[in-house]
Amino acid sequence: MSKATSPRSRKVRVLATLGPASSTPEMIEKLYYAGADAFRINMSHGDQASKIAVIAAIRGMEKKLGRPTTILADLQGPKLRVGKFEGGKTELVTGTTFILDRDKAPGDARRVELPHREIFAAIEIGARLLLDDGKLVLRVTAHDDTSITTRVEVGGALSNNKGLNVPDVVVPMAALTEKDRSDLAFALDQKVDWIALSFVQRPEDLAEARRLIQGRAALLAKIEKPSAIDRLEEIVEQCDAVMVARGDLGVELPPQQVPPLQKRIVETARRQGKPVVVATQMLESMITAPTPTRAEVSDVATAIYDGADAIMLSAESAAGAWPVESVAMMNAIGEAVESDPMHGDRIHFTVTRPDPTTADALAEAAKNIAETASASAIICFTSSGSTARRIARERPSVPVLVLTPKIETARRLGLLWGAHAVHTRDVESFEDMVAKAKRMALRHHIAKAGDRVIVMAGVPFRTPGSTNVLHVVQIIGDELKSYGG
């Protein structure tokens, strides 16, 4: 039994961003063995050609280790920026008037170009404009079709093309830019497993991405705009997973509002049975230091106690000096938290009521039977992955072995809490199902002879969405002798 085919000892997943510090085949494999369950490719940096080798390296590792690997392509989304200044920079003084207009002439301490006409149509008196990641704050006092007059509430240095955030209004901009459409087509051609969509403000923003993806990848919505919070339930319904993008949330909202919103987003996703990723600055100090701060460790632990499906590293693994150590630290925190006797109680603070369906009822029953009958694992057969998601929503205390005939499904499940997905041939009969479940439980070391395991599937077989069987079996003798794949 290789380490690669054994399940992780923790259930929370680790999503590692790849970049200059971690894009070689050797480094990617090191990150996997350190604990990375999935890999994020940030389309904001570098060109498409540079991504081809990275994706090939991940798929090469998948073939070498015999384990499905998960790739998430994160689209950049619209980037709002001011224009240029005479001399490259200026100083905004608190209390003065500053105008953003459509004039392309270089700006100064009184005005600058704002090359986004959509903002002029949407802005309202009293709305805030945040510049340079929130370092400077402007308050709108007047506006028309060509200019926005503001009062500088927090001044400071401002240079060319600095970013602009508009937290108080919904900006009528599509979530996909021309660059995003090109990157999306590229990512789909490269057969990535997840597409992360930035700048989501409303559920309608997901529609175009869905249309372009056409089922070739799963869709993750990044929750980074205050307007997205207002329609959170609808957004979660329209996507396959969500990300708590705390960086942008922390720019557009007071930082003290982010922790309760994080809990709300995680709870909403969990109730709907959608994977949820907590991201941004989780181990920020490890970009330059070999160990994190105690506060960072506590932050990661809190996300795990809340029941997040995955925790993400950004610059720590992409461009930092300690990428492998950062992943290993995430892995160690996950193992430590999940070994806490109180962990099981805490992750069930969120009540996940089953929908009135047979599949949901069986998933809840599987969790309860596993605890009552001291089963060693829950084993599910799935084509689309929906059965696995239902089981994971219940956060069972035992491992979940997911058997699927579709490699695409196995790869996408790399973001799902507790799922150890295996790509394997489909079963033909009830007897075949039971025999394969036993063999796979032994082969992947989630059970041993004498153990009980719970098997879930749908009959007739090969019918997506037909989960209607729950079977408790005991493994007797050496079931591996008849292993057939």
CSV table of C-alpha atoms in Angstrom, one decimal:
chain,number,residue,atom,x,y,z
A,1,MET,CA,0.0,0.0,0.0
A,2,SER,CA,1.5,3.3,-1.0
A,3,LYS,CA,1.1,6.5,0.9
A,4,ALA,CA,-0.5,8.0,-2.2
A,5,THR,CA,-3.4,5.5,-2.3
A,6,SER,CA,-4.1,5.7,1.5
A,7,PRO,CA,-6.7,8.2,2.7
A,8,ARG,CA,-5.5,11.3,4.5
A,9,SER,CA,-5.8,11.0,8.3
A,10,ARG,CA,-7.8,14.3,8.3
A,11,LYS,CA,-11.1,15.1,6.6
A,12,VAL,CA,-10.6,18.8,5.9
A,13,ARG,CA,-9.0,19.4,2.5
A,14,VAL,CA,-6.0,21.5,1.8
A,15,LEU,CA,-6.0,23.7,-1.4
A,16,ALA,CA,-2.5,25.0,-2.4
A,17,THR,CA,-1.9,27.7,-4.9
A,18,LEU,CA,0.9,27.1,-7.3
A,19,GLY,CA,3.2,29.8,-8.5
A,20,PRO,CA,6.9,30.7,-9.1
A,21,ALA,CA,7.9,28.9,-5.9
A,22,SER,CA,6.0,25.7,-6.5
A,23,SER,CA,5.3,24.9,-10.2
A,24,THR,CA,7.9,22.2,-11.0
A,25,PRO,CA,6.9,18.6,-11.1
A,26,GLU,CA,9.2,17.9,-8.1
A,27,MET,CA,7.7,20.7,-6.0
A,28,ILE,CA,4.1,19.7,-6.9
A,29,GLU,CA,4.8,16.2,-5.7
A,30,LYS,CA,6.4,17.5,-2.5
A,31,LEU,CA,3.3,19.6,-1.8
A,32,TYR,CA,1.1,16.6,-2.4
A,33,TYR,CA,3.0,14.4,0.1
A,34,ALA,CA,3.1,17.4,2.6
A,35,GLY,CA,-0.7,17.4,2.5
A,36,ALA,CA,-2.1,19.2,-0.6
A,37,ASP,CA,-5.3,17.7,-1.8
A,38,ALA,CA,-6.0,20.1,-4.6
A,39,PHE,CA,-4.1,22.7,-6.5
A,40,ARG,CA,-5.2,26.3,-7.4
A,41,ILE,CA,-3.9,28.0,-10.6
A,42,ASN,CA,-4.3,31.8,-10.4
A,43,MET,CA,-5.1,33.1,-13.9
A,44,SER,CA,-4.3,36.6,-12.7
A,45,HIS,CA,-0.6,36.0,-13.0
A,46,GLY,CA,1.5,34.7,-15.9
A,47,ASP,CA,0.3,33.8,-19.4
A,48,GLN,CA,-1.6,30.8,-20.6
A,49,ALA,CA,1.4,29.1,-22.1
A,50,SER,CA,3.1,28.9,-18.7
A,51,LYS,CA,0.1,27.2,-17.2
A,52,ILE,CA,0.2,24.3,-19.7
A,53,ALA,CA,3.4,22.8,-18.1
A,54,VAL,CA,2.0,23.2,-14.6
A,55,ILE,CA,-1.3,21.4,-15.5
A,56,ALA,CA,0.7,18.7,-17.3
A,57,ALA,CA,2.9,18.2,-14.2
A,58,ILE,CA,-0.2,17.7,-12.0
A,59,ARG,CA,-1.7,15.2,-14.4
A,60,GLY,CA,1.7,13.5,-14.6
A,61,MET,CA,1.8,13.1,-10.8
A,62,GLU,CA,-1.8,11.8,-10.9
A,63,LYS,CA,-0.7,9.0,-13.3
A,64,LYS,CA,2.4,8.2,-11.4
A,65,LEU,CA,0.7,8.0,-8.0
A,66,GLY,CA,-2.6,6.4,-9.2
A,67,ARG,CA,-4.6,9.1,-7.4
A,68,PRO,CA,-7.1,11.5,-8.9
A,69,THR,CA,-5.8,15.1,-8.5
A,70,THR,CA,-7.9,18.2,-8.4
A,71,ILE,CA,-7.1,21.4,-10.3
A,72,LEU,CA,-8.9,24.7,-9.7
A,73,ALA,CA,-8.5,27.6,-12.2
A,74,ASP,CA,-9.2,30.9,-10.5
A,75,LEU,CA,-10.3,33.6,-13.0
A,76,GLN,CA,-9.1,37.2,-12.4
A,77,GLY,CA,-12.5,39.0,-12.8
A,78,PRO,CA,-12.9,42.7,-13.5
A,79,LYS,CA,-10.2,44.9,-11.9
A,80,LEU,CA,-11.4,48.5,-11.3
A,81,ARG,CA,-8.5,51.0,-11.4
A,82,VAL,CA,-8.0,54.7,-11.5
A,83,GLY,CA,-5.9,56.3,-14.3
A,84,LYS,CA,-2.5,57.9,-14.4
A,85,PHE,CA,-1.1,60.9,-12.6
A,86,GLU,CA,1.3,63.7,-13.7
A,87,GLY,CA,4.7,62.4,-12.4
A,88,GLY,CA,3.2,59.0,-11.6
A,89,LYS,CA,1.7,59.8,-8.2
A,90,THR,CA,0.0,62.4,-6.0
A,91,GLU,CA,-1.0,63.0,-2.4
A,92,LEU,CA,-4.7,63.2,-1.4
A,93,VAL,CA,-5.3,65.4,1.7
A,94,THR,CA,-8.0,64.5,4.2
A,95,GLY,CA,-11.0,66.8,4.0
A,96,THR,CA,-10.3,68.1,0.5
A,97,THR,CA,-12.4,67.5,-2.7
A,98,PHE,CA,-11.3,65.0,-5.2
A,99,ILE,CA,-13.0,64.3,-8.6
A,100,LEU,CA,-13.0,61.1,-10.7
A,101,ASP,CA,-13.9,61.9,-14.3
A,102,ARG,CA,-13.8,60.6,-17.9
A,103,ASP,CA,-10.9,62.9,-18.9
A,104,LYS,CA,-7.9,61.0,-20.0
A,105,ALA,CA,-5.5,63.8,-19.1
A,106,PRO,CA,-3.0,62.9,-16.3
A,107,GLY,CA,-4.4,63.5,-12.9
A,108,ASP,CA,-3.2,65.5,-9.9
A,109,ALA,CA,-4.3,66.2,-6.3
A,110,ARG,CA,-7.7,67.5,-7.5
A,111,ARG,CA,-8.8,64.8,-10.1
A,112,VAL,CA,-8.0,61.7,-12.0
A,113,GLU,CA,-9.5,59.6,-14.8
A,114,LEU,CA,-11.9,56.8,-13.9
A,115,PRO,CA,-12.0,54.5,-17.0
A,116,HIS,CA,-15.1,52.5,-15.9
A,117,ARG,CA,-18.3,54.1,-17.2
A,118,GLU,CA,-20.4,51.6,-15.4
A,119,ILE,CA,-19.5,53.2,-12.1
A,120,PHE,CA,-20.8,56.6,-13.1
A,121,ALA,CA,-24.2,55.1,-13.8
A,122,ALA,CA,-24.4,53.1,-10.6
A,123,ILE,CA,-22.9,55.4,-8.0
A,124,GLU,CA,-25.0,57.1,-5.3
A,125,ILE,CA,-24.4,60.1,-3.0
A,126,GLY,CA,-23.0,58.9,0.3
A,127,ALA,CA,-21.3,55.8,-1.3
A,128,ARG,CA,-17.7,55.1,-0.4
A,129,LEU,CA,-14.9,54.7,-2.9
A,130,LEU,CA,-11.9,52.8,-1.6
A,131,LEU,CA,-8.5,53.2,-3.2
A,132,ASP,CA,-5.3,51.1,-3.0
A,133,ASP,CA,-6.8,48.1,-1.1
A,134,GLY,CA,-8.8,50.4,1.2
A,135,LYS,CA,-5.9,52.6,2.3
A,136,LEU,CA,-7.6,55.7,1.0
A,137,VAL,CA,-11.4,56.4,1.5
A,138,LEU,CA,-13.5,58.8,-0.5
A,139,ARG,CA,-17.2,59.7,0.1
A,140,VAL,CA,-19.4,60.7,-2.9
A,141,THR,CA,-20.9,64.2,-2.6
A,142,ALA,CA,-22.2,64.7,-6.1
A,143,HIS,CA,-22.1,62.9,-9.5
A,144,ASP,CA,-23.3,63.0,-13.1
A,145,ASP,CA,-22.6,61.1,-16.3
A,146,THR,CA,-19.0,62.3,-16.6
A,147,SER,CA,-17.7,63.0,-13.1
A,148,ILE,CA,-17.9,61.8,-9.5
A,149,THR,CA,-17.2,64.4,-6.8
A,150,THR,CA,-15.9,63.1,-3.5
A,151,ARG,CA,-14.7,64.3,-0.1
A,152,VAL,CA,-11.4,62.6,1.0
A,153,GLU,CA,-12.1,60.9,4.3
A,154,VAL,CA,-8.8,59.1,4.6
A,155,GLY,CA,-6.0,60.6,2.6
A,156,GLY,CA,-2.5,59.4,1.6
A,157,ALA,CA,-0.2,58.7,-1.3
A,158,LEU,CA,-1.9,57.5,-4.6
A,159,SER,CA,0.0,56.4,-7.7
A,160,ASN,CA,-0.8,55.3,-11.2
A,161,ASN,CA,-3.5,52.6,-11.9
A,162,LYS,CA,-4.2,51.8,-8.2
A,163,GLY,CA,-7.2,49.6,-7.5
A,164,LEU,CA,-10.6,50.9,-6.8
A,165,ASN,CA,-13.3,49.2,-4.7
A,166,VAL,CA,-17.0,50.2,-4.7
A,167,PRO,CA,-18.5,48.4,-1.7
A,168,ASP,CA,-21.8,50.2,-1.3
A,169,VAL,CA,-23.5,49.7,-4.7
A,170,VAL,CA,-23.9,46.9,-7.2
A,171,VAL,CA,-21.8,47.8,-10.2
A,172,PRO,CA,-23.5,46.8,-13.5
A,173,MET,CA,-20.5,44.9,-14.8
A,174,ALA,CA,-20.3,41.3,-16.0
A,175,ALA,CA,-18.3,39.0,-13.8
A,176,LEU,CA,-16.4,37.7,-16.9
A,177,THR,CA,-14.0,40.0,-18.8
A,178,GLU,CA,-12.6,39.3,-22.2
A,179,LYS,CA,-9.5,38.0,-20.5
A,180,ASP,CA,-11.6,35.8,-18.3
A,181,ARG,CA,-13.5,34.3,-21.3
A,182,SER,CA,-10.1,33.5,-22.9
A,183,ASP,CA,-8.8,32.0,-19.7
A,184,LEU,CA,-12.0,30.0,-19.2
A,185,ALA,CA,-11.8,28.5,-22.7
A,186,PHE,CA,-8.1,27.7,-22.1
A,187,ALA,CA,-8.8,26.1,-18.7
A,188,LEU,CA,-11.6,24.0,-20.1
A,189,ASP,CA,-9.4,22.8,-23.0
A,190,GLN,CA,-6.8,21.8,-20.4
A,191,LYS,CA,-9.6,19.8,-18.6
A,192,VAL,CA,-9.3,21.5,-15.2
A,193,ASP,CA,-11.8,20.3,-12.6
A,194,TRP,CA,-13.0,23.6,-11.1
A,195,ILE,CA,-13.5,27.1,-12.3
A,196,ALA,CA,-13.5,29.9,-9.6
A,197,LEU,CA,-15.5,33.0,-10.6
A,198,SER,CA,-14.5,36.3,-9.2
A,199,PHE,CA,-16.5,39.6,-8.8
A,200,VAL,CA,-19.8,37.7,-8.1
A,201,GLN,CA,-22.4,40.2,-6.9
A,202,ARG,CA,-25.6,38.4,-7.7
A,203,PRO,CA,-26.8,34.9,-8.8
A,204,GLU,CA,-27.2,36.2,-12.3
A,205,ASP,CA,-23.4,36.6,-12.5
A,206,LEU,CA,-23.0,32.9,-12.6
A,207,ALA,CA,-25.3,32.3,-15.6
A,208,GLU,CA,-22.8,33.2,-18.3
A,209,ALA,CA,-20.0,31.1,-16.8
A,210,ARG,CA,-22.4,28.1,-16.5
A,211,ARG,CA,-23.4,28.5,-20.2
A,212,LEU,CA,-19.7,28.6,-21.3
A,213,ILE,CA,-18.6,25.7,-19.1
A,214,GLN,CA,-21.4,23.4,-20.3
A,215,GLY,CA,-20.8,20.9,-17.6
A,216,ARG,CA,-17.1,20.4,-18.4
A,217,ALA,CA,-16.0,21.6,-15.0
A,218,ALA,CA,-17.6,22.5,-11.6
A,219,LEU,CA,-18.2,26.2,-10.8
A,220,LEU,CA,-17.1,27.8,-7.6
A,221,ALA,CA,-18.3,31.3,-6.6
A,222,LYS,CA,-15.9,33.5,-4.7
A,223,ILE,CA,-17.8,35.5,-2.1
A,224,GLU,CA,-15.8,38.8,-2.0
A,225,LYS,CA,-18.3,41.5,-2.5
A,226,PRO,CA,-20.7,42.9,0.2
A,227,SER,CA,-23.5,42.8,-2.4
A,228,ALA,CA,-23.0,39.0,-2.7
A,229,ILE,CA,-23.8,38.7,1.0
A,230,ASP,CA,-27.3,40.2,0.4
A,231,ARG,CA,-28.2,37.3,-2.0
A,232,LEU,CA,-26.0,34.6,-0.5
A,233,GLU,CA,-28.6,31.9,-0.4
A,234,GLU,CA,-29.4,32.3,-4.1
A,235,ILE,CA,-25.7,32.5,-5.1
A,236,VAL,CA,-25.0,29.2,-3.2
A,237,GLU,CA,-27.9,27.6,-4.9
A,238,GLN,CA,-26.6,28.5,-8.4
A,239,CYS,CA,-23.0,27.2,-8.0
A,240,ASP,CA,-21.3,24.0,-7.1
A,241,ALA,CA,-19.1,25.4,-4.3
A,242,VAL,CA,-18.2,28.7,-2.7
A,243,MET,CA,-15.1,30.4,-1.4
A,244,VAL,CA,-14.8,32.8,1.5
A,245,ALA,CA,-12.5,35.3,-0.2
A,246,ARG,CA,-11.5,37.2,2.9
A,247,GLY,CA,-9.0,39.5,1.2
A,248,ASP,CA,-11.5,41.5,-0.8
A,249,LEU,CA,-14.2,41.2,1.8
A,250,GLY,CA,-11.8,42.7,4.3
A,251,VAL,CA,-11.1,45.7,2.0
A,252,GLU,CA,-14.8,46.5,1.2
A,253,LEU,CA,-16.0,45.8,4.8
A,254,PRO,CA,-14.6,46.7,8.2
A,255,PRO,CA,-12.3,43.9,9.1
A,256,GLN,CA,-14.3,43.1,12.3
A,257,GLN,CA,-17.3,42.2,10.1
A,258,VAL,CA,-15.4,39.5,8.2
A,259,PRO,CA,-15.3,36.7,10.9
A,260,PRO,CA,-19.1,36.6,11.5
A,261,LEU,CA,-19.6,36.7,7.7
A,262,GLN,CA,-17.2,33.8,7.3
A,263,LYS,CA,-19.2,31.8,9.7
A,264,ARG,CA,-22.4,32.7,7.9
A,265,ILE,CA,-21.1,31.8,4.5
A,266,VAL,CA,-19.7,28.4,5.8
A,267,GLU,CA,-23.0,27.7,7.5
A,268,THR,CA,-25.1,28.5,4.3
A,269,ALA,CA,-22.9,26.3,2.1
A,270,ARG,CA,-23.0,23.5,4.6
A,271,ARG,CA,-26.8,23.6,4.9
A,272,GLN,CA,-27.1,23.4,1.1
A,273,GLY,CA,-24.5,20.6,0.9
A,274,LYS,CA,-22.0,22.6,-1.2
A,275,PRO,CA,-18.3,22.5,-0.5
A,276,VAL,CA,-16.9,25.7,1.1
A,277,VAL,CA,-13.3,26.9,1.0
A,278,VAL,CA,-11.9,29.4,3.5
A,279,ALA,CA,-9.1,31.5,1.9
A,280,THR,CA,-6.7,34.4,2.1
A,281,GLN,CA,-3.9,35.2,4.6
A,282,MET,CA,-4.4,32.0,6.6
A,283,LEU,CA,-0.6,31.5,7.2
A,284,GLU,CA,0.5,34.9,5.8
A,285,SER,CA,3.6,35.1,7.9
A,286,MET,CA,4.9,31.9,6.3
A,287,ILE,CA,5.6,33.7,3.1
A,288,THR,CA,8.8,34.8,4.7
A,289,ALA,CA,9.0,32.8,8.0
A,290,PRO,CA,9.3,29.0,8.5
A,291,THR,CA,6.6,29.0,11.2
A,292,PRO,CA,3.3,30.8,11.5
A,293,THR,CA,2.0,33.0,14.3
A,294,ARG,CA,-0.2,31.5,17.0
A,295,ALA,CA,-3.0,33.8,15.8
A,296,GLU,CA,-2.8,32.3,12.3
A,297,VAL,CA,-2.9,28.8,13.6
A,298,SER,CA,-6.0,29.7,15.6
A,299,ASP,CA,-7.6,31.2,12.5
A,300,VAL,CA,-7.1,28.1,10.5
A,301,ALA,CA,-8.3,25.9,13.4
A,302,THR,CA,-11.5,28.1,13.7
A,303,ALA,CA,-12.3,27.4,10.0
A,304,ILE,CA,-11.9,23.6,10.6
A,305,TYR,CA,-14.0,23.7,13.8
A,306,ASP,CA,-16.7,25.5,11.7
A,307,GLY,CA,-16.7,22.6,9.3
A,308,ALA,CA,-15.2,24.2,6.2
A,309,ASP,CA,-14.5,21.6,3.5
A,310,ALA,CA,-11.2,23.1,2.5
A,311,ILE,CA,-8.6,25.6,3.7
A,312,MET,CA,-6.5,27.5,1.1
A,313,LEU,CA,-3.0,28.7,0.9
A,314,SER,CA,-2.3,31.6,-1.5
A,315,ALA,CA,1.1,33.4,-1.7
A,316,GLU,CA,2.4,31.1,1.1
A,317,SER,CA,2.6,28.2,-1.3
A,318,ALA,CA,2.8,30.1,-4.6
A,319,ALA,CA,5.6,32.6,-4.0
A,320,GLY,CA,6.7,32.2,-0.5
A,321,ALA,CA,10.1,31.0,0.8
A,322,TRP,CA,8.5,28.0,2.6
A,323,PRO,CA,5.8,26.4,0.3
A,324,VAL,CA,6.3,22.8,1.5
A,325,GLU,CA,6.4,23.8,5.2
A,326,SER,CA,3.2,25.9,4.7
A,327,VAL,CA,1.3,22.9,3.3
A,328,ALA,CA,2.7,20.7,6.0
A,329,MET,CA,1.6,23.2,8.7
A,330,MET,CA,-2.0,23.2,7.2
A,331,ASN,CA,-1.9,19.4,7.3
A,332,ALA,CA,-0.7,19.4,10.9
A,333,ILE,CA,-3.3,21.9,12.1
A,334,GLY,CA,-6.0,19.8,10.5
A,335,GLU,CA,-4.9,16.6,12.1
A,336,ALA,CA,-4.6,18.3,15.5
A,337,VAL,CA,-8.0,19.9,15.4
A,338,GLU,CA,-9.7,16.8,14.2
A,339,SER,CA,-8.1,14.7,16.9
A,340,ASP,CA,-9.7,17.0,19.5
A,341,PRO,CA,-12.5,15.0,21.2
A,342,MET,CA,-14.7,18.1,21.0
A,343,HIS,CA,-14.3,18.5,17.2
A,344,GLY,CA,-17.2,16.2,16.3
A,345,ASP,CA,-19.6,18.3,18.5
A,346,ARG,CA,-18.4,21.6,17.2
A,347,ILE,CA,-18.8,20.8,13.5
A,348,HIS,CA,-22.3,19.8,14.2
A,349,PHE,CA,-23.2,23.3,15.6
A,350,THR,CA,-24.5,23.9,12.1
A,351,VAL,CA,-27.8,22.0,11.7
A,352,THR,CA,-27.9,20.3,8.3
A,353,ARG,CA,-31.5,19.1,7.8
A,354,PRO,CA,-31.9,16.6,5.0
A,355,ASP,CA,-34.1,17.5,2.1
A,356,PRO,CA,-37.3,15.4,1.7
A,357,THR,CA,-35.6,12.9,-0.6
A,358,THR,CA,-34.7,9.2,-0.3
A,359,ALA,CA,-31.0,10.0,-1.0
A,360,ASP,CA,-30.8,12.6,1.8
A,361,ALA,CA,-32.6,10.3,4.3
A,362,LEU,CA,-30.2,7.5,3.5
A,363,ALA,CA,-27.2,9.8,3.9
A,364,GLU,CA,-28.4,10.9,7.4
A,365,ALA,CA,-29.1,7.3,8.3
A,366,ALA,CA,-25.6,6.2,7.1
A,367,LYS,CA,-24.0,8.7,9.5
A,368,ASN,CA,-26.2,7.6,12.4
A,369,ILE,CA,-25.8,3.8,11.7
A,370,ALA,CA,-22.0,4.3,11.4
A,371,GLU,CA,-21.9,5.7,15.0
A,372,THR,CA,-24.4,3.3,16.5
A,373,ALA,CA,-23.1,0.1,14.9
A,374,SER,CA,-19.4,1.2,15.1
A,375,ALA,CA,-18.9,0.9,11.4
A,376,SER,CA,-15.4,1.6,10.1
A,377,ALA,CA,-16.4,3.5,7.0
A,378,ILE,CA,-19.1,4.6,4.6
A,379,ILE,CA,-18.6,3.5,1.0
A,380,CYS,CA,-20.7,5.1,-1.7
A,381,PHE,CA,-21.0,4.4,-5.4
A,382,THR,CA,-21.7,7.5,-7.4
A,383,SER,CA,-21.6,8.8,-11.0
A,384,SER,CA,-22.1,12.5,-10.5
A,385,GLY,CA,-20.8,12.8,-7.0
A,386,SER,CA,-24.1,13.9,-5.5
A,387,THR,CA,-24.3,10.9,-3.1
A,388,ALA,CA,-20.8,11.8,-1.8
A,389,ARG,CA,-21.9,15.4,-1.2
A,390,ARG,CA,-25.0,14.3,0.7
A,391,ILE,CA,-22.9,12.1,3.0
A,392,ALA,CA,-20.2,14.8,3.5
A,393,ARG,CA,-22.9,17.3,4.5
A,394,GLU,CA,-23.7,15.1,7.5
A,395,ARG,CA,-20.0,15.3,8.6
A,396,PRO,CA,-19.8,11.6,9.6
A,397,SER,CA,-17.2,10.5,12.1
A,398,VAL,CA,-15.9,7.7,9.9
A,399,PRO,CA,-14.0,7.9,6.5
A,400,VAL,CA,-16.0,8.2,3.3
A,401,LEU,CA,-14.7,6.1,0.4
A,402,VAL,CA,-16.2,7.3,-2.9
A,403,LEU,CA,-16.1,4.9,-5.8
A,404,THR,CA,-16.9,6.3,-9.2
A,405,PRO,CA,-16.5,5.2,-12.9
A,406,LYS,CA,-15.9,8.8,-13.9
A,407,ILE,CA,-12.5,10.3,-13.5
A,408,GLU,CA,-14.0,13.8,-13.8
A,409,THR,CA,-16.1,13.1,-10.7
A,410,ALA,CA,-13.2,11.6,-8.8
A,411,ARG,CA,-11.1,14.7,-9.5
A,412,ARG,CA,-13.8,17.2,-8.5
A,413,LEU,CA,-14.3,15.5,-5.1
A,414,GLY,CA,-10.9,16.7,-4.1
A,415,LEU,CA,-12.5,19.7,-2.5
A,416,LEU,CA,-15.1,17.7,-0.5
A,417,TRP,CA,-14.8,17.2,3.2
A,418,GLY,CA,-13.7,13.7,4.1
A,419,ALA,CA,-14.0,12.2,0.7
A,420,HIS,CA,-11.4,9.7,-0.6
A,421,ALA,CA,-12.4,9.3,-4.2
A,422,VAL,CA,-11.3,6.3,-6.3
A,423,HIS,CA,-11.8,6.0,-10.0
A,424,THR,CA,-12.8,2.4,-10.7
A,425,ARG,CA,-15.0,0.3,-13.0
A,426,ASP,CA,-18.7,0.4,-12.5
A,427,VAL,CA,-20.6,-2.4,-10.8
A,428,GLU,CA,-23.1,-4.6,-12.6
A,429,SER,CA,-25.2,-6.1,-9.8
A,430,PHE,CA,-25.9,-6.0,-6.1
A,431,GLU,CA,-23.5,-8.8,-5.4
A,432,ASP,CA,-20.8,-7.1,-7.4
A,433,MET,CA,-21.4,-3.9,-5.5
A,434,VAL,CA,-21.0,-5.6,-2.1
A,435,ALA,CA,-17.9,-7.5,-3.1
A,436,LYS,CA,-16.2,-4.4,-4.6
A,437,ALA,CA,-17.0,-2.3,-1.6
A,438,LYS,CA,-15.3,-4.9,0.7
A,439,ARG,CA,-12.3,-5.2,-1.6
A,440,MET,CA,-11.8,-1.4,-1.9
A,441,ALA,CA,-12.2,-0.9,1.8
A,442,LEU,CA,-9.3,-3.3,2.4
A,443,ARG,CA,-7.2,-2.1,-0.5
A,444,HIS,CA,-7.4,1.6,0.7
A,445,HIS,CA,-6.9,0.6,4.3
A,446,ILE,CA,-10.1,2.1,5.6
A,447,ALA,CA,-11.3,-1.2,7.1
A,448,LYS,CA,-9.9,-4.6,8.0
A,449,ALA,CA,-11.3,-8.1,8.3
A,450,GLY,CA,-14.1,-8.3,10.9
A,451,ASP,CA,-15.1,-4.6,10.5
A,452,ARG,CA,-18.5,-3.4,9.4
A,453,VAL,CA,-18.9,-0.9,6.6
A,454,ILE,CA,-21.9,0.9,5.2
A,455,VAL,CA,-22.5,0.7,1.5
A,456,MET,CA,-24.7,3.3,-0.4
A,457,ALA,CA,-25.6,3.1,-4.1
A,458,GLY,CA,-28.5,3.5,-6.5
A,459,VAL,CA,-30.4,0.7,-8.2
A,460,PRO,CA,-30.7,0.3,-11.1
A,461,PHE,CA,-27.0,0.9,-11.4
A,462,ARG,CA,-25.6,3.5,-13.8
A,463,THR,CA,-28.6,5.7,-13.2
A,464,PRO,CA,-27.5,9.1,-11.9
A,465,GLY,CA,-29.5,10.5,-8.9
A,466,SER,CA,-31.0,7.1,-8.0
A,467,THR,CA,-29.5,6.6,-4.6
A,468,ASN,CA,-31.9,4.2,-2.8
A,469,VAL,CA,-29.8,1.5,-1.2
A,470,LEU,CA,-28.1,1.4,2.2
A,471,HIS,CA,-26.5,-1.9,3.1
A,472,VAL,CA,-24.4,-2.8,6.2
A,473,VAL,CA,-21.9,-5.6,5.5
A,474,GLN,CA,-19.1,-7.2,7.5
A,475,ILE,CA,-15.7,-7.9,6.0
A,476,ILE,CA,-14.9,-11.6,6.5
A,477,GLY,CA,-11.6,-13.1,5.5
A,478,ASP,CA,-9.2,-11.9,2.8
A,479,GLU,CA,-11.6,-10.2,0.4
A,480,LEU,CA,-8.6,-9.0,-1.7
A,481,LYS,CA,-8.0,-12.4,-3.2
A,482,SER,CA,-10.9,-11.8,-5.6
A,483,TYR,CA,-9.9,-8.2,-6.4
A,484,GLY,CA,-10.7,-7.3,-9.9
A,485,GLY,CA,-10.3,-3.5,-10.1
